[in-house]
Amino acid sequence: MSAEPIAARSAVTNSSGMASSAGSSMWGRLTKWASEHKAVVYTVGTIATITTGAGIAYYLTRPSDISPRDPRSTAEKKKSKKERRIAKKQTADLQTEPPPAEPRDAGKSPALAVETVLTPLSDLAKPAAVEAEPDLPQIDEATVDSLPAEERKQHAATLKVAGNKAFGSKNYNAAIDLYSKAIVCKPDPIFYSNRAACYNALGDWAKVIEDTTAALALDSEYVKALNRRGNAYEKLENYSEALLDYTASCIIDGFRNEQSAQSVERLLKKLAEQKGKAILAGKEKKLPSAGFISNYLNSFRPKPDPTGMDSTPIPHSANGKGHMRAGLNALKKKTAAGYEEAAQEFEKAIEAGGLDTTEAVAYNLRGTFRYLRGDNLEALGDLSKSIELWPQLTQSYVKRASIHLELGDRDAATKDFEDAISVNPKDGDIFYHRAQLHFILGEFAEAAQDYQTSIDIDPKFIFSHIQLGVTQYKMGSVASSMATFRRCVKNFDRVPDVYNYYGELLLDQQKYEEAVEKFDMAVEMEKQTKPLGMNVLPLINKALALFQWKQDFNEAEKLCQKALIIDPECDIAVATMAQLLLQQGNVTEALEYFERAASLSRTEAEIVNALSYAEATRTQLQVQQNYPQLAARLQGMSAGLPSMR
């Protein structure tokens, strides 16, 4: 379920998470935006861009890595025509290795695979035991300086070949010794990387990092060493460094290697989850933005205050009914301060007692604000108590279902809806919110049916109509959706939400001028009807429309800033601002906004989404600092991409 009506979120968002609040809607919208317009975030595009890159052959052997010596014997040159043809095919196979996920040596991971040299067929049949090699040079640091440069080079190549054979026979310690001697002869990035592969096989991650770092000091764009070091960092749970290495690898490879892209995506998730848990553990429980709360409360049909509340005085002394009345009055302000006051008054009302017949409603309302604050278990207790006191209060079943779904218990949510229907099958709110459950889970046909039932029971509730139109659009019935919104405009011509979400669907169809017109109408109606607590979504949507239509950064930023002045806690405005800054290359400032979005997020899933963008942006900054040549290349690649519409 959602912490606000689905119609109060982005109409075109594919809500797939359990906790589809404004936060998850925001990230769904921005992820969709970034995926459609890759130029926005090529490095942040670890989420949206590189995951779509097609994989290409990954060369385990680069042409420059092949030893200059020809290991073939004179006798081998006299092979038959058939043998030469087979050898030629083998050479081609070795020069074009498969992606690292499927190395030629069975059972090896990409981090294990070593650089190979061309080996004659006759040698492949021989055992790879190092002891069988009679001509291995005996080299150490004391003797190598006395050798001519050419001889050292030849010895290094010979030792490398022997190391590869030892590695192939899983004699890793012998291979380490041979690669070490090769390094003494000639410090080469391939030798360091191959020795790192041995340490990788032995699980010595610190040594892997040490050798790959040495390799990268000699060749800063050595993709295999970057991937190998990234793997070691990941094993040590140093996700930030691992992410940086895999991101650099992706940039060097032009974002074409699918496996590296998947590694970046995986690490972003791990890093965000790691930081998200820490944030959530220390996060102060507080109410979301006023707009968020208003949208959630508006997802239920308005009901009169409990009997007796209109005439109940509000004494200064502790009185349950007095606090209850004060809380209901505060709700009507529809401001952040008003909602905070209401939450405190409902707490005091239950503590004071003496509520009589209004006690069930008090538990319902306290549970509502505890849920909005993120205290799900306490909210479940309050709503269950409300149902116990007044089993006919169907709204408590519906709200409890919302929490069950957010906690991942669909069966409990489904039962709550069924119980509510058995109590009052003519309550349109039950079907509206059950439709939301189906919508969130992508069950659009079932959602449409429940929205229609909600309309049949009470055709005056606007959100049922709006969300039916959104659902039709999601099902691909664009004509039906547009017809539904035209009827909404005719029948609810003074409701700003109609124009806002109608505009979103028009924007999704790239009908920019019509969309902006609808957003302007929504903004004016919001000003007229809710001057103190207007919904800022039309302002943000207009910002996105102007940006996509005219690339008008200045006006888009002004609209987002205006939204944040009206509703400083609006996570959608914060995230949109971050994307606009990122598109203009203001990476540092964009990072600040992404981190702010994470701090405003309400659930763990929302925090992880926000942090994924923040960490990707942070990695882009690190790439610019550590690999300035890659940053320039990244800009060049972005310039060749389609521009934002």
XYZ file of C-alpha atoms in Angstrom:
645
model
C 0.000 0.000 0.000
C 1.000 3.568 -0.201
C 1.519 6.313 2.263
C -0.500 8.519 -0.047
C -3.068 7.919 -2.765
C -1.524 6.603 -5.933
C -3.265 9.367 -7.797
C -1.269 11.776 -5.702
C 1.943 10.420 -7.115
C 3.418 10.342 -10.576
C 0.789 9.013 -12.931
C 3.259 7.246 -15.172
C 5.387 5.708 -12.453
C 5.696 1.956 -12.471
C 5.176 1.359 -8.774
C 6.553 -2.041 -7.999
C 7.785 -1.825 -4.434
C 5.809 -2.725 -1.352
C 6.277 0.671 0.202
C 5.183 2.833 -2.690
C 5.102 6.122 -0.903
C 6.014 9.442 -2.403
C 9.652 8.479 -2.068
C 9.430 5.285 -4.071
C 7.269 7.076 -6.598
C 9.906 9.760 -6.871
C 12.677 7.298 -7.562
C 10.522 5.333 -9.953
C 9.891 8.517 -11.910
C 13.515 9.633 -11.893
C 14.836 6.179 -12.791
C 12.416 6.107 -15.715
C 13.537 9.597 -16.716
C 17.220 8.709 -16.536
C 16.726 5.476 -18.469
C 15.000 7.324 -21.297
C 17.547 10.131 -21.413
C 20.955 8.562 -20.971
C 22.811 11.854 -21.305
C 21.573 12.858 -17.859
C 23.843 10.590 -15.877
C 26.396 8.516 -17.629
C 28.211 7.600 -14.468
C 25.163 7.880 -12.289
C 23.815 5.847 -15.177
C 25.139 2.788 -13.395
C 21.473 2.540 -12.546
C 19.984 3.676 -15.809
C 22.591 3.568 -18.525
C 25.240 0.951 -18.254
C 22.799 -1.737 -17.277
C 21.433 -1.494 -20.807
C 24.808 -1.795 -22.495
C 25.295 -4.872 -24.651
C 28.137 -7.113 -23.635
C 31.098 -7.586 -25.997
C 33.970 -10.026 -26.148
C 36.405 -9.361 -23.321
C 39.976 -10.031 -24.324
C 41.811 -12.107 -21.753
C 44.807 -11.692 -24.028
C 45.458 -8.282 -25.511
C 47.753 -8.132 -28.573
C 50.285 -6.133 -26.554
C 50.302 -8.767 -23.823
C 51.587 -11.587 -26.013
C 55.220 -12.414 -25.403
C 57.510 -11.268 -28.243
C 59.174 -14.657 -28.265
C 57.807 -17.375 -30.536
C 57.738 -20.539 -28.381
C 57.204 -22.852 -31.344
C 59.966 -25.339 -32.094
C 61.461 -26.072 -35.510
C 59.817 -29.488 -35.530
C 56.409 -27.887 -34.970
C 56.816 -25.750 -38.085
C 56.888 -28.977 -40.089
C 53.353 -29.984 -39.062
C 50.883 -31.242 -41.602
C 48.430 -28.932 -43.317
C 45.630 -30.235 -41.084
C 47.682 -29.633 -37.927
C 48.531 -26.114 -39.053
C 44.839 -25.413 -39.697
C 43.955 -26.631 -36.188
C 46.756 -24.563 -34.698
C 45.548 -21.515 -36.602
C 42.054 -21.984 -35.200
C 43.490 -22.346 -31.710
C 45.410 -19.104 -32.138
C 42.218 -17.296 -33.166
C 40.390 -18.740 -30.162
C 43.094 -17.559 -27.800
C 43.146 -14.074 -29.283
C 39.395 -13.637 -28.857
C 38.612 -14.814 -25.364
C 35.039 -15.011 -24.056
C 33.687 -12.537 -21.471
C 35.181 -12.914 -18.002
C 32.104 -14.711 -16.737
C 32.996 -17.625 -19.043
C 36.789 -17.937 -19.066
C 38.384 -20.454 -21.353
C 39.758 -22.374 -18.371
C 36.749 -24.148 -16.904
C 35.980 -23.355 -13.318
C 37.853 -20.059 -13.192
C 36.172 -16.814 -12.285
C 37.124 -13.618 -14.154
C 39.224 -12.596 -11.185
C 41.116 -15.871 -11.418
C 41.878 -15.926 -15.120
C 45.475 -15.098 -15.995
C 46.949 -13.516 -19.087
C 47.790 -16.256 -21.563
C 50.264 -16.687 -24.380
C 49.823 -18.707 -27.531
C 50.722 -22.313 -26.814
C 51.268 -24.949 -29.523
C 48.893 -27.883 -29.671
C 51.690 -30.294 -28.901
C 52.349 -28.517 -25.607
C 48.691 -28.495 -24.563
C 48.768 -32.241 -24.170
C 51.713 -32.082 -21.782
C 51.255 -31.867 -18.016
C 51.695 -28.355 -16.694
C 53.979 -29.349 -13.842
C 56.623 -26.734 -13.302
C 59.205 -29.387 -12.451
C 59.048 -30.639 -16.067
C 60.543 -27.396 -17.370
C 64.332 -27.892 -17.700
C 65.266 -24.427 -18.983
C 63.726 -22.142 -16.371
C 66.175 -19.388 -15.496
C 67.234 -19.114 -11.890
C 66.772 -15.443 -11.162
C 66.814 -13.342 -8.033
C 67.307 -9.680 -7.221
C 71.007 -10.227 -6.586
C 71.757 -11.708 -10.020
C 69.314 -9.969 -12.333
C 71.239 -6.690 -12.521
C 74.171 -8.428 -14.121
C 72.062 -9.626 -17.085
C 71.675 -7.666 -20.343
C 68.282 -6.016 -20.853
C 67.336 -8.315 -23.748
C 68.157 -11.424 -21.745
C 66.096 -10.184 -18.795
C 63.212 -9.598 -21.168
C 63.490 -13.139 -22.570
C 63.731 -14.662 -19.098
C 60.633 -12.741 -18.029
C 58.643 -14.124 -20.954
C 59.797 -17.678 -20.234
C 58.893 -17.381 -16.560
C 55.499 -15.976 -17.429
C 54.705 -18.962 -19.663
C 55.741 -21.328 -16.888
C 53.650 -19.360 -14.395
C 50.620 -19.658 -16.635
C 51.104 -23.426 -16.802
C 51.426 -23.677 -13.045
C 48.308 -21.597 -12.643
C 46.465 -23.834 -15.086
C 47.348 -26.869 -12.987
C 46.215 -24.995 -9.849
C 49.733 -24.960 -8.457
C 49.220 -21.405 -7.280
C 52.215 -21.106 -4.956
C 54.558 -22.229 -7.724
C 52.885 -19.793 -10.098
C 53.364 -16.978 -7.583
C 57.074 -17.804 -7.377
C 57.418 -17.826 -11.170
C 55.528 -14.551 -11.672
C 57.620 -12.994 -8.890
C 60.804 -13.929 -10.741
C 59.333 -12.563 -13.966
C 58.660 -9.286 -12.168
C 62.264 -9.172 -10.984
C 63.334 -9.462 -14.614
C 60.807 -6.990 -15.940
C 58.178 -5.133 -13.866
C 55.177 -5.628 -16.145
C 51.507 -4.928 -15.331
C 50.501 -8.321 -16.741
C 52.869 -10.151 -14.402
C 51.504 -8.304 -11.381
C 47.928 -8.948 -12.488
C 48.610 -12.651 -13.068
C 50.194 -12.990 -9.639
C 47.119 -11.236 -8.246
C 45.008 -13.950 -9.901
C 46.957 -16.540 -7.889
C 46.348 -14.669 -4.653
C 42.706 -14.364 -5.682
C 42.501 -18.161 -5.970
C 44.019 -18.454 -2.498
C 41.632 -15.867 -1.051
C 44.409 -13.468 -0.068
C 42.493 -10.296 -0.926
C 45.047 -7.895 0.555
C 47.740 -9.333 -1.743
C 45.349 -9.104 -4.711
C 44.871 -5.408 -4.001
C 48.614 -4.886 -3.577
C 49.505 -6.506 -6.909
C 46.696 -4.997 -8.956
C 47.575 -1.582 -7.560
C 51.151 -2.148 -8.749
C 49.819 -3.191 -12.174
C 47.682 -0.063 -12.389
C 50.626 2.112 -11.427
C 52.249 0.859 -14.639
C 49.054 0.936 -16.748
C 46.263 3.038 -15.265
C 43.742 1.816 -17.855
C 44.386 -1.893 -17.384
C 40.779 -3.097 -17.302
C 41.496 -6.586 -16.034
C 43.498 -5.259 -13.087
C 40.704 -2.807 -12.243
C 38.118 -5.579 -12.290
C 40.351 -7.891 -10.279
C 41.024 -5.232 -7.645
C 37.347 -4.303 -7.570
C 36.496 -7.928 -6.860
C 39.008 -8.022 -3.971
C 37.660 -4.795 -2.494
C 34.160 -6.234 -2.697
C 35.274 -9.395 -0.877
C 36.609 -7.173 1.902
C 33.280 -5.254 1.886
C 35.056 -2.064 0.860
C 32.229 -1.273 -1.501
C 33.169 2.345 -2.208
C 36.597 1.416 -3.603
C 35.153 -1.551 -5.477
C 32.515 0.694 -7.060
C 35.174 3.182 -8.154
C 37.259 0.458 -9.834
C 34.341 -1.104 -11.684
C 33.066 2.312 -12.758
C 36.482 3.243 -14.157
C 36.535 -0.122 -15.942
C 33.140 0.624 -17.498
C 34.270 4.032 -18.745
C 37.477 2.639 -20.260
C 35.461 -0.066 -21.983
C 32.913 2.434 -23.274
C 30.114 1.003 -21.100
C 29.957 -1.998 -23.415
C 30.927 -4.776 -21.018
C 27.749 -6.072 -19.486
C 29.412 -7.928 -16.636
C 31.270 -4.853 -15.415
C 28.034 -2.888 -15.646
C 26.257 -5.505 -13.551
C 29.054 -5.306 -10.994
C 28.533 -1.546 -10.692
C 24.801 -1.996 -10.261
C 25.341 -4.714 -7.647
C 27.843 -2.604 -5.718
C 25.642 0.450 -5.767
C 22.917 -1.620 -4.154
C 25.286 -3.121 -1.575
C 26.803 0.235 -0.704
C 23.405 1.918 -0.487
C 22.027 -0.895 1.682
C 25.070 -0.774 3.938
C 24.761 2.983 4.451
C 20.968 2.863 4.481
C 20.843 0.517 7.462
C 23.144 2.824 9.386
C 21.023 5.858 8.490
C 17.806 4.085 9.407
C 19.209 2.915 12.756
C 20.070 6.468 13.770
C 17.253 8.215 11.940
C 14.945 10.366 13.998
C 11.315 9.404 13.527
C 9.511 12.396 12.110
C 6.510 13.173 10.007
C 6.949 13.491 6.237
C 6.135 16.662 4.331
C 2.780 18.368 4.741
C 1.932 17.596 1.124
C 2.642 13.922 1.683
C 0.349 13.806 4.725
C -2.417 15.764 2.969
C -2.335 13.409 0.011
C -2.537 10.392 2.288
C -5.458 11.751 4.298
C -7.232 12.769 1.081
C -7.072 9.176 -0.136
C -9.991 8.475 2.229
C -13.415 9.945 1.672
C -14.085 12.787 4.130
C -16.146 11.864 7.155
C -17.732 14.061 9.833
C -16.018 14.463 13.186
C -17.044 11.965 15.870
C -20.300 12.718 17.649
C -19.965 15.406 20.277
C -16.628 16.748 19.073
C -18.115 19.923 17.553
C -19.413 21.172 20.907
C -16.728 19.814 23.197
C -14.757 22.629 24.872
C -10.971 22.554 24.881
C -9.955 23.024 28.540
C -6.448 23.736 29.679
C -6.539 20.763 32.044
C -5.847 17.210 30.872
C -8.999 15.984 29.175
C -9.071 13.231 26.568
C -11.943 14.663 24.573
C -10.450 18.148 24.712
C -7.161 16.883 23.266
C -9.116 14.935 20.668
C -10.973 18.042 19.579
C -7.736 20.061 19.473
C -6.162 17.409 17.259
C -9.105 17.431 14.839
C -8.918 21.226 14.607
C -5.181 21.081 13.942
C -5.756 18.602 11.092
C -7.823 21.158 9.245
C -4.886 23.575 9.002
C -3.189 21.213 6.482
C 0.242 22.606 7.355
C 3.370 20.954 8.705
C 2.895 22.641 12.077
C -0.771 21.686 12.120
C -0.048 18.025 11.453
C 2.642 17.926 14.131
C 0.229 19.483 16.603
C -2.464 16.978 15.652
C -0.127 14.023 16.187
C 0.789 15.276 19.682
C -2.842 15.925 20.616
C -3.947 12.426 19.624
C -1.145 10.985 21.782
C -2.309 13.117 24.725
C -5.954 12.214 24.168
C -5.298 8.495 24.636
C -2.990 9.121 27.600
C -5.649 11.285 29.292
C -8.460 8.784 28.683
C -12.160 9.411 29.163
C -12.821 9.245 25.422
C -15.890 6.998 25.634
C -17.245 6.310 22.134
C -14.458 8.277 20.433
C -11.696 6.008 21.775
C -11.629 3.798 18.652
C -11.282 6.873 16.425
C -8.502 8.203 18.660
C -6.526 4.964 18.281
C -7.166 5.091 14.536
C -5.768 8.612 14.292
C -2.808 8.010 16.586
C -2.025 4.882 14.570
C -2.251 6.900 11.362
C 0.366 9.403 12.488
C 2.602 6.707 13.921
C 2.488 5.007 10.539
C 3.322 8.254 8.759
C 6.195 8.760 11.184
C 7.521 5.292 10.352
C 6.600 3.514 13.606
C 4.904 0.633 11.838
C 4.709 -1.842 14.704
C 3.270 0.724 17.107
C 0.809 1.779 14.403
C -0.291 -1.841 13.909
C -1.018 -2.073 17.626
C -3.113 1.095 17.588
C -5.144 0.068 14.554
C -5.757 -3.398 15.972
C -6.960 -1.774 19.201
C -9.251 0.480 17.183
C -10.778 -2.560 15.452
C -11.177 -4.305 18.801
C -13.050 -1.298 20.212
C -15.183 -0.734 17.105
C -15.181 -3.599 14.577
C -17.349 -1.570 12.197
C -14.654 1.091 11.656
C -13.529 -0.193 8.245
C -10.955 2.542 7.803
C -8.830 0.895 10.493
C -8.782 -2.366 8.508
C -7.703 -0.479 5.396
C -4.901 1.392 7.148
C -3.698 -1.792 8.815
C -3.608 -3.450 5.402
C -1.355 -0.608 4.215
C 1.151 -1.403 6.941
C 1.016 -5.154 6.337
C 1.784 -4.593 2.679
C 4.630 -2.195 3.479
C 6.080 -4.881 5.753
C 5.810 -7.422 2.932
C 2.893 -9.436 4.311
C 0.493 -9.503 1.400
C -1.635 -12.294 2.874
C -2.356 -10.251 6.006
C -3.166 -7.209 3.866
C -5.540 -9.237 1.696
C -7.304 -10.610 4.788
C -7.781 -7.112 6.187
C -9.480 -6.031 2.977
C -11.690 -9.116 2.970
C -12.654 -8.530 6.613
C -13.452 -4.894 5.870
C -15.691 -5.867 2.938
C -17.530 -8.375 5.137
C -18.196 -5.551 7.599
C -19.348 -3.008 4.990
C -19.398 -4.019 1.308
C -20.665 -0.544 0.413
C -17.592 1.340 1.632
C -15.895 2.686 -1.479
C -12.627 3.356 0.381
C -12.050 -0.374 0.799
C -12.144 -1.015 -2.944
C -10.125 2.099 -3.738
C -7.278 1.072 -1.443
C -7.435 -2.577 -2.466
C -7.089 -1.319 -6.032
C -3.915 0.431 -4.906
C -2.552 -2.882 -3.668
C -3.171 -4.409 -7.108
C -1.709 -1.344 -8.835
C 1.481 -1.453 -6.780
C 1.924 -5.135 -7.608
C 1.320 -4.526 -11.319
C -2.056 -6.281 -11.347
C -3.703 -3.614 -13.450
C -6.811 -5.498 -14.565
C -7.750 -6.248 -10.945
C -6.928 -2.661 -9.988
C -9.193 -1.260 -12.702
C -12.038 -3.473 -11.534
C -11.747 -2.283 -7.921
C -11.432 1.379 -8.952
C -14.611 0.993 -10.975
C -16.375 -0.587 -7.995
C -15.288 2.348 -5.855
C -16.759 4.698 -8.475
C -20.005 2.731 -8.641
C -20.402 2.988 -4.867
C -19.537 6.687 -4.713
C -18.990 8.517 -8.021
C -18.140 11.801 -6.248
C -14.702 10.641 -5.041
C -12.327 12.124 -7.605
C -9.278 9.944 -6.927
C -11.081 6.787 -8.027
C -11.668 8.385 -11.443
C -8.125 9.725 -11.706
C -6.532 6.452 -10.751
C -8.787 4.499 -13.108
C -7.496 6.688 -15.937
C -3.900 6.134 -14.807
C -4.463 2.367 -14.666
C -5.961 2.333 -18.149
C -2.873 4.165 -19.360
C -0.598 1.637 -17.678
C -2.535 -1.147 -19.407
C -1.845 0.452 -22.778
C -5.390 1.722 -23.315
C -4.322 5.288 -24.049
C -7.576 6.274 -25.776
C -9.662 5.012 -22.840
C -7.370 6.789 -20.393
C -7.623 10.106 -22.219
C -11.402 9.741 -22.394
C -11.518 9.135 -18.637
C -9.530 12.297 -17.978
C -11.687 14.341 -20.315
C -14.733 13.209 -18.307
C -12.891 14.161 -15.117
C -12.253 17.652 -16.455
C -15.941 17.956 -17.327
C -17.262 16.649 -14.007
C -14.544 17.922 -11.630
C -13.442 21.080 -13.384
C -12.304 22.849 -10.190
C -10.141 20.026 -8.793
C -6.422 20.728 -9.404
C -5.419 17.065 -9.129
C -7.310 16.278 -12.323
C -5.224 18.719 -14.359
C -1.965 17.719 -12.702
C -2.248 14.023 -13.518
C -3.835 14.628 -16.886
C -0.763 16.762 -17.594
C 1.551 13.945 -16.520
C 0.038 11.563 -19.046
C 0.297 14.211 -21.753
C 3.934 14.784 -20.796
C 4.601 11.063 -21.074
C 3.262 11.287 -24.645
C 5.587 14.254 -25.301
C 2.647 16.615 -25.774
C 4.607 19.304 -24.012
C 2.543 22.391 -24.702
C -0.710 20.739 -23.601
C 1.000 19.287 -20.525
C 2.372 22.676 -19.424
C -1.072 24.213 -19.904
C -2.586 21.592 -17.576
C 0.148 22.084 -14.973
C -0.421 25.853 -15.015
C -4.135 25.342 -14.420
C -3.378 22.988 -11.533
C -0.987 25.508 -9.952
C -3.527 28.341 -10.132
C -6.260 26.179 -8.604
C -3.920 25.073 -5.828
C -3.177 28.714 -5.005
C -6.864 29.561 -4.894
C -8.101 26.556 -2.925
C -5.135 25.783 -0.620
C -3.031 28.929 -0.227
C -1.374 27.714 2.997
C -0.855 24.096 2.060
C -0.790 23.816 -1.699
C 0.349 20.639 -3.411
C 3.693 21.399 -5.096
C 3.594 18.476 -7.543
C 2.255 20.622 -10.424
C 5.236 22.966 -10.014
C 7.685 20.059 -10.156
C 5.930 18.494 -13.119
C 6.047 21.789 -14.977
C 9.779 21.994 -14.234
C 10.314 18.572 -15.783
C 8.170 19.476 -18.783
C 10.083 22.692 -19.509
C 13.367 20.886 -19.110
C 12.436 18.051 -21.454
C 10.712 20.334 -23.940
C 13.001 23.355 -24.109
C 16.018 22.366 -22.006
C 15.164 25.412 -19.920
C 17.359 24.737 -16.895
C 16.891 28.151 -15.322
C 13.109 28.075 -15.250
C 13.054 24.424 -14.168
C 15.355 25.211 -11.240
C 13.266 28.228 -10.234
C 10.134 26.085 -10.137
C 11.836 23.446 -7.990
C 13.175 26.089 -5.628
C 9.698 27.585 -5.352
C 8.307 24.145 -4.518
C 10.929 23.755 -1.794
C 10.077 27.141 -0.303
C 6.434 26.073 -0.056
C 7.224 22.537 1.128
C 10.862 22.226 2.316
C 10.416 18.529 3.082
C 9.189 17.588 -0.398
C 11.454 14.734 -1.444
C 10.269 14.829 -5.050
C 11.353 18.451 -5.406
C 14.742 17.662 -3.838
C 15.378 14.692 -6.127
C 14.281 16.574 -9.238
C 16.597 19.431 -8.324
C 19.452 16.948 -7.968
C 18.841 15.582 -11.454
C 18.688 19.053 -12.973
C 22.004 19.975 -11.366
C 23.583 16.742 -12.499
C 22.507 17.329 -16.071
C 24.282 20.684 -15.999
C 27.469 19.133 -14.663
C 27.089 20.527 -11.134
C 28.031 17.188 -9.654
C 29.049 18.368 -6.178
C 25.820 20.272 -5.625
C 23.790 17.419 -7.111
C 25.366 15.057 -4.568
C 24.230 17.313 -1.729
C 20.653 17.174 -3.000
C 20.725 13.389 -3.432
C 21.972 13.006 0.144
C 19.258 15.353 1.317
C 16.706 13.212 -0.507
C 18.014 10.185 1.373
C 17.606 11.985 4.681
C 13.994 12.822 3.779
C 13.167 9.269 2.736
C 10.791 7.437 5.013
C 11.411 3.714 4.540
C 14.529 1.609 4.045
C 13.627 0.974 0.398
C 13.323 4.705 -0.261
C 16.613 5.430 1.523
C 18.414 2.769 -0.546
C 17.039 4.239 -3.773
C 18.138 7.730 -2.821
C 21.570 6.564 -1.684
C 22.084 4.636 -4.919
C 21.922 7.924 -6.800
C 24.040 9.660 -4.175
C 26.780 7.023 -4.287
C 26.788 6.936 -8.073
C 27.181 10.712 -8.092
C 29.948 10.509 -5.496
C 31.725 7.941 -7.676
C 31.519 10.298 -10.637
C 33.325 12.916 -8.561
C 35.993 10.381 -7.597
C 36.492 9.399 -11.238
C 37.022 13.041 -12.133
C 39.589 13.414 -9.348
C 41.441 10.100 -9.735
C 41.146 9.590 -13.492
C 40.961 13.004 -15.170
C 41.565 11.420 -18.577
C 38.509 9.210 -18.069
C 36.352 12.175 -17.082
C 37.203 13.821 -20.403
C 36.400 10.604 -22.254
C 33.105 10.346 -20.397
C 32.112 13.807 -21.575
C 32.973 12.833 -25.119
C 30.760 9.764 -24.963
C 27.909 11.746 -23.453
C 28.161 14.293 -26.261
C 27.394 11.572 -28.761
C 24.216 10.505 -27.005
C 20.717 11.732 -27.886
C 19.934 15.002 -26.183
C 17.243 15.366 -23.554
C 13.840 15.824 -25.048
